[in-house]
Every structure is written in structure tokens, then in C-alpha cells.
Coordinates of N, CA and C in Angstrom, one line a residue:
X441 N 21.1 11.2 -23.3 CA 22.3 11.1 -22.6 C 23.4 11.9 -23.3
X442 N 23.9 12.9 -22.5 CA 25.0 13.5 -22.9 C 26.5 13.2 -23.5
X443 N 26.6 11.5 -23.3 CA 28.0 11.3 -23.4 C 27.7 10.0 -24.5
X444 N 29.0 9.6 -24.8 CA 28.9 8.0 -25.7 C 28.8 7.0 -25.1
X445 N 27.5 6.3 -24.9 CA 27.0 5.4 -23.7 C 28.5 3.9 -23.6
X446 N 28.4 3.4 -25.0 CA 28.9 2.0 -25.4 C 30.8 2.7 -25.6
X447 N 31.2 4.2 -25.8 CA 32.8 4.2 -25.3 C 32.4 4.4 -23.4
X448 N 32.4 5.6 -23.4 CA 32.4 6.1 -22.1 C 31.9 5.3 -20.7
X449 N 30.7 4.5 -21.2 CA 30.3 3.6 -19.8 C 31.4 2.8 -19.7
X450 N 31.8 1.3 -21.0 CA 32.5 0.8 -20.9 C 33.9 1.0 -20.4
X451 N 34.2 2.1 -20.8 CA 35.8 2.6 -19.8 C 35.6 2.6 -18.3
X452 N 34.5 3.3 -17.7 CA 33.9 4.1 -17.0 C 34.0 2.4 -15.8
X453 N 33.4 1.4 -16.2 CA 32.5 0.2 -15.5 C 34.2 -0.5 -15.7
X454 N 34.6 -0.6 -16.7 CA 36.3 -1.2 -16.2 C 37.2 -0.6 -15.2
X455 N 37.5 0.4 -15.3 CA 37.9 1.3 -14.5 C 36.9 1.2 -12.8
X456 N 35.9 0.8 -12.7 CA 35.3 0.5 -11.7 C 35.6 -0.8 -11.1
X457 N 35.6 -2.0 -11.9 CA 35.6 -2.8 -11.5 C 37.3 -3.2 -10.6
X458 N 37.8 -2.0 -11.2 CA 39.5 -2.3 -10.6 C 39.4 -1.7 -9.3
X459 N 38.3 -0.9 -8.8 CA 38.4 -0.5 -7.6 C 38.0 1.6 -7.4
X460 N 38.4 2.0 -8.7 CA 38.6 3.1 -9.0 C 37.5 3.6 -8.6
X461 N 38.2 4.9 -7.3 CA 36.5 5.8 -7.1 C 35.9 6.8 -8.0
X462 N 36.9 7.0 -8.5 CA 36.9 8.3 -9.5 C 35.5 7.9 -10.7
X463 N 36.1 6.6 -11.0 CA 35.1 6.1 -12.6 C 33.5 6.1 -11.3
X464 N 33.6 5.5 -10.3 CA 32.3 5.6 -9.3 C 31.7 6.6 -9.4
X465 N 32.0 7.7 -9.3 CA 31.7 9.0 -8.7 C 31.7 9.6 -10.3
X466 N 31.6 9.1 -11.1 CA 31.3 9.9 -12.5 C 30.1 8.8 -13.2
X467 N 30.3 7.7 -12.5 CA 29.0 6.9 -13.2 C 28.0 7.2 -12.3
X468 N 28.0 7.4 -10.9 CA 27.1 8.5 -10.3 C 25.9 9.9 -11.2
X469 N 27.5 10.6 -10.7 CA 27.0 11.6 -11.7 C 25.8 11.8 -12.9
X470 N 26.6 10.7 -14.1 CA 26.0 10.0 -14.6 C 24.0 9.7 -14.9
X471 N 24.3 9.2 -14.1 CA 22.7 8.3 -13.9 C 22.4 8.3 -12.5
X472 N 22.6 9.7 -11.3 CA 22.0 9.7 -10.2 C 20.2 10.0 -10.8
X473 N 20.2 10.8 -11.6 CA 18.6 11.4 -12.0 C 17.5 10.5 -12.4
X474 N 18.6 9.4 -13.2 CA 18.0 8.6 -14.0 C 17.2 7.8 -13.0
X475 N 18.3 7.2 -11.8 CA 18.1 6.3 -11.2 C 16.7 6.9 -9.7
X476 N 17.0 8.5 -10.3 CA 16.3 8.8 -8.7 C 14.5 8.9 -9.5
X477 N 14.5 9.6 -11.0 CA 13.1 9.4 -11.4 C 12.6 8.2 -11.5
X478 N 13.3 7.3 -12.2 CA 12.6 6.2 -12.1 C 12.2 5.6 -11.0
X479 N 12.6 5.5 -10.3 CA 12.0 4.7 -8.5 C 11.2 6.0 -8.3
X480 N 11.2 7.1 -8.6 CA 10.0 7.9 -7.9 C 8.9 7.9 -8.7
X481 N 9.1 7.3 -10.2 CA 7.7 7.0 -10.7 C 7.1 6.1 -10.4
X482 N 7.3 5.1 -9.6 CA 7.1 3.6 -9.2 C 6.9 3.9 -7.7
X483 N 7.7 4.8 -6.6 CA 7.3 4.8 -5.4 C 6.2 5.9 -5.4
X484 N 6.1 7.4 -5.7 CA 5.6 8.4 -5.6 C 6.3 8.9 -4.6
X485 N 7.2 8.8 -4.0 CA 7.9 9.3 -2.8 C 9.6 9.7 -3.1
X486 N 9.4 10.8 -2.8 CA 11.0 11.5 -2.7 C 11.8 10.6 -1.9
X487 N 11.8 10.6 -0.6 CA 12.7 10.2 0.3 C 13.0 8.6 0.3
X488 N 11.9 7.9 -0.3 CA 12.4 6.5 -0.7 C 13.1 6.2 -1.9
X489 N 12.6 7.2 -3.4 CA 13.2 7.4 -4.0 C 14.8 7.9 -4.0
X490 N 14.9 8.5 -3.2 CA 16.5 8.6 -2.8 C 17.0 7.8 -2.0
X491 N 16.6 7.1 -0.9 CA 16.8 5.4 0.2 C 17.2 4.9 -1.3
X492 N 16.7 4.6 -2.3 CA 16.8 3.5 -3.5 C 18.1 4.1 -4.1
X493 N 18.1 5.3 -4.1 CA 19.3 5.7 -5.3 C 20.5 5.1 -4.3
X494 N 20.5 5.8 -2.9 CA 21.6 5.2 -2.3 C 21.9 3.6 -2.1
X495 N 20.8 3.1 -1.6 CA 20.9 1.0 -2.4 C 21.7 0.7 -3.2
X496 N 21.0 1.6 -4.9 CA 21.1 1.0 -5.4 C 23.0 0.9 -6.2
X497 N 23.4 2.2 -5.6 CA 25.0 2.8 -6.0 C 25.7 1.9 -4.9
X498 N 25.6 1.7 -3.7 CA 25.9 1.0 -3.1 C 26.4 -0.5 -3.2
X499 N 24.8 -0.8 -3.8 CA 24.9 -2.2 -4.7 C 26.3 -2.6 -5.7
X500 N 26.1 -1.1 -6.3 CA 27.2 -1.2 -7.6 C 27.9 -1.3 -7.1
X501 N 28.7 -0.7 -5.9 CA 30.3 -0.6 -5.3 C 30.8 -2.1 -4.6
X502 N 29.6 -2.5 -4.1 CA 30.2 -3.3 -3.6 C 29.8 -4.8 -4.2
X503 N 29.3 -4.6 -5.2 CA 29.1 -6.7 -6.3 C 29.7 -5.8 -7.6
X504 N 30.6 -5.0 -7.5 CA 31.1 -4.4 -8.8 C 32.4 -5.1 -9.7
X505 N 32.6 -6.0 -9.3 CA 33.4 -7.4 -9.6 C 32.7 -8.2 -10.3
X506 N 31.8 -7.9 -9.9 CA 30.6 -8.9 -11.1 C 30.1 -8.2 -12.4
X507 N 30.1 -7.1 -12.6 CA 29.1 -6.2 -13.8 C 30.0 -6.8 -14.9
X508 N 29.9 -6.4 -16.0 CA 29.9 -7.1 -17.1 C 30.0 -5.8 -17.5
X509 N 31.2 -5.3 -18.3 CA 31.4 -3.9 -18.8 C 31.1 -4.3 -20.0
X510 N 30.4 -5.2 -21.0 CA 30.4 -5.2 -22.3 C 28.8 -5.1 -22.6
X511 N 27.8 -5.3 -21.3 CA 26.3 -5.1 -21.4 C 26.5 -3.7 -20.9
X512 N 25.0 -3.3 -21.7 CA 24.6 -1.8 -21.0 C 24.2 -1.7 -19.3
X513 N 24.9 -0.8 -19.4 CA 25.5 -0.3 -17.9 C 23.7 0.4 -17.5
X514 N 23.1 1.4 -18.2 CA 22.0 1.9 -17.7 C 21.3 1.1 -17.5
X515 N 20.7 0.0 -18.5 CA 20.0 -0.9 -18.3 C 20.2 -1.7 -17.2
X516 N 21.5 -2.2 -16.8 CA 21.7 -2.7 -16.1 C 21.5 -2.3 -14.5
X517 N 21.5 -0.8 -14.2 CA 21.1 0.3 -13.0 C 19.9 0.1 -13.2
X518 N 19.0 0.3 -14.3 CA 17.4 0.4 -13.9 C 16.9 -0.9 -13.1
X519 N 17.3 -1.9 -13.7 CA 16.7 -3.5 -13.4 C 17.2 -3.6 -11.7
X520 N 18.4 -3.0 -11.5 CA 18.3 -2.8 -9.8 C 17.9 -2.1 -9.4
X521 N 17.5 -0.8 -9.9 CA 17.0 0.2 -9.4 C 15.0 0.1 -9.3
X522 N 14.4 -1.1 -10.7 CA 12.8 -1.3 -10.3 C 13.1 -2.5 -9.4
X523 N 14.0 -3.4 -9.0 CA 13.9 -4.5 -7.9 C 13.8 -4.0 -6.7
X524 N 14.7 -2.6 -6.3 CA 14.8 -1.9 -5.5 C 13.6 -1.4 -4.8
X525 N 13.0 -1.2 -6.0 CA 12.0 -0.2 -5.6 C 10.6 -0.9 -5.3
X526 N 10.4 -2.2 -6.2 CA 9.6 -3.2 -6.2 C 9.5 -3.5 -4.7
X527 N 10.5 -3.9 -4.2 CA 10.6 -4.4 -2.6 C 10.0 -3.3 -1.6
X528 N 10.3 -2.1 -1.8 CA 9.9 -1.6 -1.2 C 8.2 -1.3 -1.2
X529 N 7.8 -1.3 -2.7 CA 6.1 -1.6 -2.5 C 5.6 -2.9 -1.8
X530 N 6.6 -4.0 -1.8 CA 6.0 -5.1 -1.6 C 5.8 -4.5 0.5
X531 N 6.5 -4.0 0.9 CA 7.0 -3.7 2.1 C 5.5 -3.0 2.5
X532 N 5.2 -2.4 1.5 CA 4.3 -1.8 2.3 C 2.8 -2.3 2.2
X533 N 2.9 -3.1 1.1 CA 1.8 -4.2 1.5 C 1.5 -5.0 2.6
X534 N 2.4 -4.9 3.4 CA 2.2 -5.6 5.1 C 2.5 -4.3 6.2
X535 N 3.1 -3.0 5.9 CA 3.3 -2.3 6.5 C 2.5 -0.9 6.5
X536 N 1.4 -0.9 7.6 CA 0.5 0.1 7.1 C 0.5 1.5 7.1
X537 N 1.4 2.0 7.8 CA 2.3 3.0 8.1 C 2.9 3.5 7.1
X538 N 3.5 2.6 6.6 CA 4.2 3.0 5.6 C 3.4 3.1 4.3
X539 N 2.2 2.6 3.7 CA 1.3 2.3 3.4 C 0.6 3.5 3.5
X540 N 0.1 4.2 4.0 CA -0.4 5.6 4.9 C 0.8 6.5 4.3
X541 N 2.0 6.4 4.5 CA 3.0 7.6 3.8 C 2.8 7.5 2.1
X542 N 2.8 6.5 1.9 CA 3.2 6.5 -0.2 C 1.3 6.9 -0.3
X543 N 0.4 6.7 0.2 CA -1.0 7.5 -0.2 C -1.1 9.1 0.0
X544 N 0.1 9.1 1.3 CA 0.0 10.7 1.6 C 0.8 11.4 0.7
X545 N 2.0 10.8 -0.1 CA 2.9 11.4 -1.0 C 1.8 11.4 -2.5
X546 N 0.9 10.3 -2.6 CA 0.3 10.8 -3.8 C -0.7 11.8 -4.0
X547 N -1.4 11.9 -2.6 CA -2.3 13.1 -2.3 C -1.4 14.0 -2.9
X548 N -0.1 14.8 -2.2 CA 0.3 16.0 -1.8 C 0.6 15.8 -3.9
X549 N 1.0 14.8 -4.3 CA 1.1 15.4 -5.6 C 0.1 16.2 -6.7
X550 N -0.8 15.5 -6.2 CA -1.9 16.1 -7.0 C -1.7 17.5 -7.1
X551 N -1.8 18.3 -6.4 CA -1.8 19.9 -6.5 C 0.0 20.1 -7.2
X552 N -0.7 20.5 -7.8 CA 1.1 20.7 -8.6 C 1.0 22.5 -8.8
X553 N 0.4 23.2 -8.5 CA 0.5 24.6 -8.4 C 1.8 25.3 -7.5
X554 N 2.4 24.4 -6.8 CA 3.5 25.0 -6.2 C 4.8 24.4 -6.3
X555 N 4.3 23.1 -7.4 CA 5.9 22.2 -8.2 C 6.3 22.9 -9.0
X556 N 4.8 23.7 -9.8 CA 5.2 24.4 -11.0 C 6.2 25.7 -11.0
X557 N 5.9 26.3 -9.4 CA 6.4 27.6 -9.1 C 8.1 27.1 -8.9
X558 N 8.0 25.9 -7.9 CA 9.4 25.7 -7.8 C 10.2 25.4 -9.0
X559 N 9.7 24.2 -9.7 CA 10.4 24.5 -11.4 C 10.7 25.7 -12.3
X560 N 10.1 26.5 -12.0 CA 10.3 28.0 -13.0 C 11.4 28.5 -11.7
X561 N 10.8 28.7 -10.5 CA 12.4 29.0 -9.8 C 13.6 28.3 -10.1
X562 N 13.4 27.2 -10.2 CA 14.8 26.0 -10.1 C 15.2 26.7 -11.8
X563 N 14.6 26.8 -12.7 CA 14.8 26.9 -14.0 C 15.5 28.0 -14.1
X564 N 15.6 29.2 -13.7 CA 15.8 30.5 -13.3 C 17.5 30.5 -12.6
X565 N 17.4 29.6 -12.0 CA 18.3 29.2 -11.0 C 19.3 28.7 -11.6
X566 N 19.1 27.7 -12.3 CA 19.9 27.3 -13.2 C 20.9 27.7 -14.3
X567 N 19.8 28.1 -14.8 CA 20.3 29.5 -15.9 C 21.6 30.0 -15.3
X568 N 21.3 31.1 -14.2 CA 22.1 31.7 -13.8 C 22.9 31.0 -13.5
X569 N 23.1 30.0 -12.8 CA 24.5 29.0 -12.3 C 25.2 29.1 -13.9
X570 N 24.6 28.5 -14.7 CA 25.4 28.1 -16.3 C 26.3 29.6 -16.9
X571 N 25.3 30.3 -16.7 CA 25.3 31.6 -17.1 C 26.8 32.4 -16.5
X572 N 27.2 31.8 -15.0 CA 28.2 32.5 -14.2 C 29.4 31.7 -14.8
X573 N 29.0 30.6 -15.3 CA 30.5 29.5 -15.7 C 31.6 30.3 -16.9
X574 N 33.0 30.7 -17.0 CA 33.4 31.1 -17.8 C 33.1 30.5 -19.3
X575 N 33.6 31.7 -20.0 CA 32.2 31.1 -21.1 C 33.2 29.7 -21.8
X576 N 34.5 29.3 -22.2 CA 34.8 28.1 -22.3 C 33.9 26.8 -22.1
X577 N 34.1 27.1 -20.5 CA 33.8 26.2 -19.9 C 31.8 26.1 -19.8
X578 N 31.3 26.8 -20.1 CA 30.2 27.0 -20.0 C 29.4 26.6 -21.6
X579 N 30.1 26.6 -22.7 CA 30.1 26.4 -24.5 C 30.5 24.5 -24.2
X580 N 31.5 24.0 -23.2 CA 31.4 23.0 -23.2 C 30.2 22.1 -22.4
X581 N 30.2 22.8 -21.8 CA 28.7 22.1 -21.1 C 27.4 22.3 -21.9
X582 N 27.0 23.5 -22.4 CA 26.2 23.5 -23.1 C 26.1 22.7 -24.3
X583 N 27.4 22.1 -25.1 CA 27.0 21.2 -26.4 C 26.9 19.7 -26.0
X584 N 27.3 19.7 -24.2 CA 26.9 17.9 -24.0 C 25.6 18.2 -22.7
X585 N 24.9 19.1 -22.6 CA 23.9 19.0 -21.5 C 22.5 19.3 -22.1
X586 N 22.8 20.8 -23.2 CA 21.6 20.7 -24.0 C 21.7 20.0 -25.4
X587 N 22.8 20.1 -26.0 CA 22.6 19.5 -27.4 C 23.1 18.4 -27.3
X588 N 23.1 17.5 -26.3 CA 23.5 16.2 -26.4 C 24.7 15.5 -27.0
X589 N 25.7 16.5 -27.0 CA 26.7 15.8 -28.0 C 27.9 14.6 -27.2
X590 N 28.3 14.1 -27.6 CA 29.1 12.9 -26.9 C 30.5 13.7 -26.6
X591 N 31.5 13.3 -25.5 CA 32.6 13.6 -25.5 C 33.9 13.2 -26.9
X592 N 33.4 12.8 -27.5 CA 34.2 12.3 -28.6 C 33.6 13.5 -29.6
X593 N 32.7 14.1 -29.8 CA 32.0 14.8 -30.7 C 32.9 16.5 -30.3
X594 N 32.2 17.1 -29.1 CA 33.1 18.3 -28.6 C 34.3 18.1 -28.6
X595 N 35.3 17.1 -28.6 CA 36.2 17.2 -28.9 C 37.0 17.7 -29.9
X596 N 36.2 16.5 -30.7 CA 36.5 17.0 -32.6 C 36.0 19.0 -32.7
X597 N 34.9 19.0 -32.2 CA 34.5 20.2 -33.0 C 35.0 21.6 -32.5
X598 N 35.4 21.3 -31.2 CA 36.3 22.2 -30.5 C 38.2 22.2 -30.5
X599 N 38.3 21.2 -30.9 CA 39.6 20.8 -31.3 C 40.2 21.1 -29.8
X600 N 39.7 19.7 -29.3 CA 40.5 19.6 -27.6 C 40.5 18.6 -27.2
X601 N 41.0 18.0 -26.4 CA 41.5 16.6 -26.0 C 40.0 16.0 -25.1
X602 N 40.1 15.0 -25.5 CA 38.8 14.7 -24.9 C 38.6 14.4 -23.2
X603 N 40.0 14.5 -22.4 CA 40.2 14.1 -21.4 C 40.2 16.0 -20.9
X604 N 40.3 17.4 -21.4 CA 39.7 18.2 -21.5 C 38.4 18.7 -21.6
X605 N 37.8 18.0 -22.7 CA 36.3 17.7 -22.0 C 35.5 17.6 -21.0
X606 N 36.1 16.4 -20.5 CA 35.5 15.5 -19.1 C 36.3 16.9 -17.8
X607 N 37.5 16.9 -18.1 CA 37.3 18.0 -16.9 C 36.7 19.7 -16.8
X608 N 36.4 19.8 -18.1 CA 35.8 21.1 -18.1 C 34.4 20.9 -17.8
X609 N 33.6 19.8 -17.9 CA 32.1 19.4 -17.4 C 32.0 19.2 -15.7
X610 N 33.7 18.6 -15.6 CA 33.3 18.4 -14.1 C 33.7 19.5 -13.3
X611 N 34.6 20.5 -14.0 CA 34.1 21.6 -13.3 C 33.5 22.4 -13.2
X612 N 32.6 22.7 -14.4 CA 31.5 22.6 -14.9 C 29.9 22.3 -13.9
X613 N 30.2 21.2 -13.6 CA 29.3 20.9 -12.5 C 29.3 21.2 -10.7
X614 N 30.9 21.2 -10.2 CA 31.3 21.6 -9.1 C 31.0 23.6 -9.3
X615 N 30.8 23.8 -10.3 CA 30.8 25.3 -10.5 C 29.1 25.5 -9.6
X616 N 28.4 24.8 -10.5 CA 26.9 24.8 -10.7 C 26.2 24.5 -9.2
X617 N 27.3 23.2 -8.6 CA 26.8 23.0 -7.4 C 27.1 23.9 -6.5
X618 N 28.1 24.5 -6.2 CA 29.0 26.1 -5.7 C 27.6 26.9 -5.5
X619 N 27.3 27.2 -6.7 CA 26.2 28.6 -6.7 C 25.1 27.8 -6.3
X620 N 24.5 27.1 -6.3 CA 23.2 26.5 -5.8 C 23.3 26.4 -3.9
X621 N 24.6 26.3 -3.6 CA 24.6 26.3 -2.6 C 25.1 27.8 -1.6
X622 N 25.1 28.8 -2.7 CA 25.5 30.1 -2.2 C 24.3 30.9 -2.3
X623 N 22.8 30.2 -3.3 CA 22.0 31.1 -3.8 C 20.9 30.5 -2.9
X624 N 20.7 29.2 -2.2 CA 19.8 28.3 -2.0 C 19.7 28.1 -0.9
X625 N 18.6 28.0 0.1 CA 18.8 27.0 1.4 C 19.3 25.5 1.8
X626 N 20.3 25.3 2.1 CA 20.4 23.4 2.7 C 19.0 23.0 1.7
X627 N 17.9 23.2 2.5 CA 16.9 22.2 2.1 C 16.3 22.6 0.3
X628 N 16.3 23.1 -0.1 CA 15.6 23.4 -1.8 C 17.0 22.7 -2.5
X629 N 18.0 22.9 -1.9 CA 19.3 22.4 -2.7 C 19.2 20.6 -2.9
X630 N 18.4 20.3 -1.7 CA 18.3 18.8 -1.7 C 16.9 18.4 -2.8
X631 N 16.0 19.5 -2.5 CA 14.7 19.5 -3.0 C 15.1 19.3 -5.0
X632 N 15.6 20.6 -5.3 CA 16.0 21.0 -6.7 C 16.6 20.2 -7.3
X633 N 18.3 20.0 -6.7 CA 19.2 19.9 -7.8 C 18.6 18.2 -8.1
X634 N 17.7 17.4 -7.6 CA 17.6 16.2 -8.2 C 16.8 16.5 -9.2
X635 N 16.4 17.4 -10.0 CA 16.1 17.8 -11.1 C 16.8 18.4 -12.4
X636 N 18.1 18.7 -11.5 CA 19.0 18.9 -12.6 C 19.5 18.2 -13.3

């Protein structure tokens, strides 16, 4: 994780619980990938695996009066996020149909010869999106996306306010999402960027 789980969530889940969409929409951010791989290692299905991610943010928004900003916030998303997804296996143990779709999603995975092609594209793709970011802005992303550094850390080492940080990543990301959707079709942009 790119950020300081125990400052940054805790601000992040207080700031939520007051109502604030802003802290929502960055704890999103956040842990959409987290929340979307894990239920797809448990469903094998894209499209339920995102039914779940939407659940499970939902969940957050609306029993967000209840979280407890002093436990871990991730852990706390996974445990709704395998209940989530649990139900939905249970669902298809009475539903044959649906039962018939999660066997046909594990077929189709087997052949991975054309996941692999889309990964080296998406990989490529990427690059370049990073690649187009002014370089500022592009040296801050890279020390919290590849080298994992915390917003308290780039701060120090860049000598910048740490509330400069957080907006240079989120523009940073609005940049990334810009070009994926200037370079990409509607549909691979749905396909991909949940790999980013």
C-alpha cells in the first residue's frame, strides 16, 4: 500500500463518518482493486466481482456511523467484501444458471494466452499514461505507486506539504484516467483499468 495505513485511513474513516464524500471517494480509490481481486479470487467472475465491489462501498456509505476508525479499515473491507462474496456462492448453490455462469467463467480462464496479451498491452498503456504526467507530478506518483512510500515520507523527502502530495496523486490519477479513456475503447477501459 502506497500510503500510511494507521495515519491516513484513520483521518480518511473520521472524516467519513461525518458524512464527507471526499474522504469516501479516496478510500475508494484506495482499496477499489483490493476489494475487486479479492472477490474475484473467490467468485472467478468479473462482473460479480464488481456487483461485490459496488455492495460492498455502498455498505460503507451507508452503516458508516458504525466503523470504528481506530481498527484497521482494510481488514475491515475484506471481511465484507469475503461475506459478500460468500453469499453469492451460496446463491448459486440453489441457482443453476447462475451455477452454469461461475463454471463458464472458470473455463474461459484457463486459456490465459490472450490475458497475457491484454496485460503486456494494459502494461504499455500505462507507462505511457505515467509517462505523459508532468514530470513533478509524475516523480510524485512514482515514489507512492512504485516504491511504496507513505504520504508523510514524500513529503519529507521532497520538501512539500503533505496536503500537496495527496493532490498531486489525485491529479495524478484523473490524468491517467484522461488518457485511458482517449487511448482506449468504453469497453477495455472497464476491462483494464481494474488492474491498475
Amino acid at each position: 500500500m502506497s500510503y500510511d495505513a494507521k495515519g491516513d485511513d484513520k483521518f480518511l474513516v473520521f472524516q467519513l463518518k461525518k458524512g464527507n464524500e471526499k474522504a469516501f471517494n479516496s478510500l475508494y480509490d484506495q482499496y477499489l482493486l483490493d476489494v475487486y481481486h479479492f472477490s474475484l479470487s473467490l467468485l472467478k467472475s468479473k462482473d460479480h466481482a464488481m456487483e461485490v465491489v459496488q455492495e460492498v462501498f455502498l455498505k460503507i456509505w451507508i452503516t458508516r456511523d458504525a466503523i470504528d476508525e481506530n481498527k484497521n479499515f482494510k481488514s475491515f473491507l475484506l471481511t465484507i467484501t469475503k461475506n459478500l462474496s460468500l453469499n453469492i456462492l451460496n446463491k448459486a448453490t440453489t441457482d443453476l444458471n447462475f451455477r452454469n455462469k461461475i463454471y463458464e467463467n472458470l473455463e474461459t480462464q484457463r486459456s490465459t494466452t490472450n490475458e497475457y496479451i491484454l496485460n503486456k498491452e494494459y502494461d504499455q498503456l500505462k507507462k505511457n499514461a505515467i509517462d505523459a504526467l508532468p514530470a513533478g507530478r509524475k516523480k510524485i506518483f512514482l515514489l507512492s505507486r512504485e516504491e511504496g512510500k507513505s504520504y508523510q515520507e514524500i513529503s519529507e523527502e521532497l520538501n512539500i506539504s503533505i496536503n500537496t502530495v495527496k493532490t498531486q496523486i489525485k491529479k495524478a490519477l484523473e490524468g491517467i484516467r484522461e488518457y485511458f479513456s482517449k487511448n482506449t475503447d468504453i469497453d477495455l477501459i472497464i476491462i483494464i483499468f481494474l488492474f491498475f
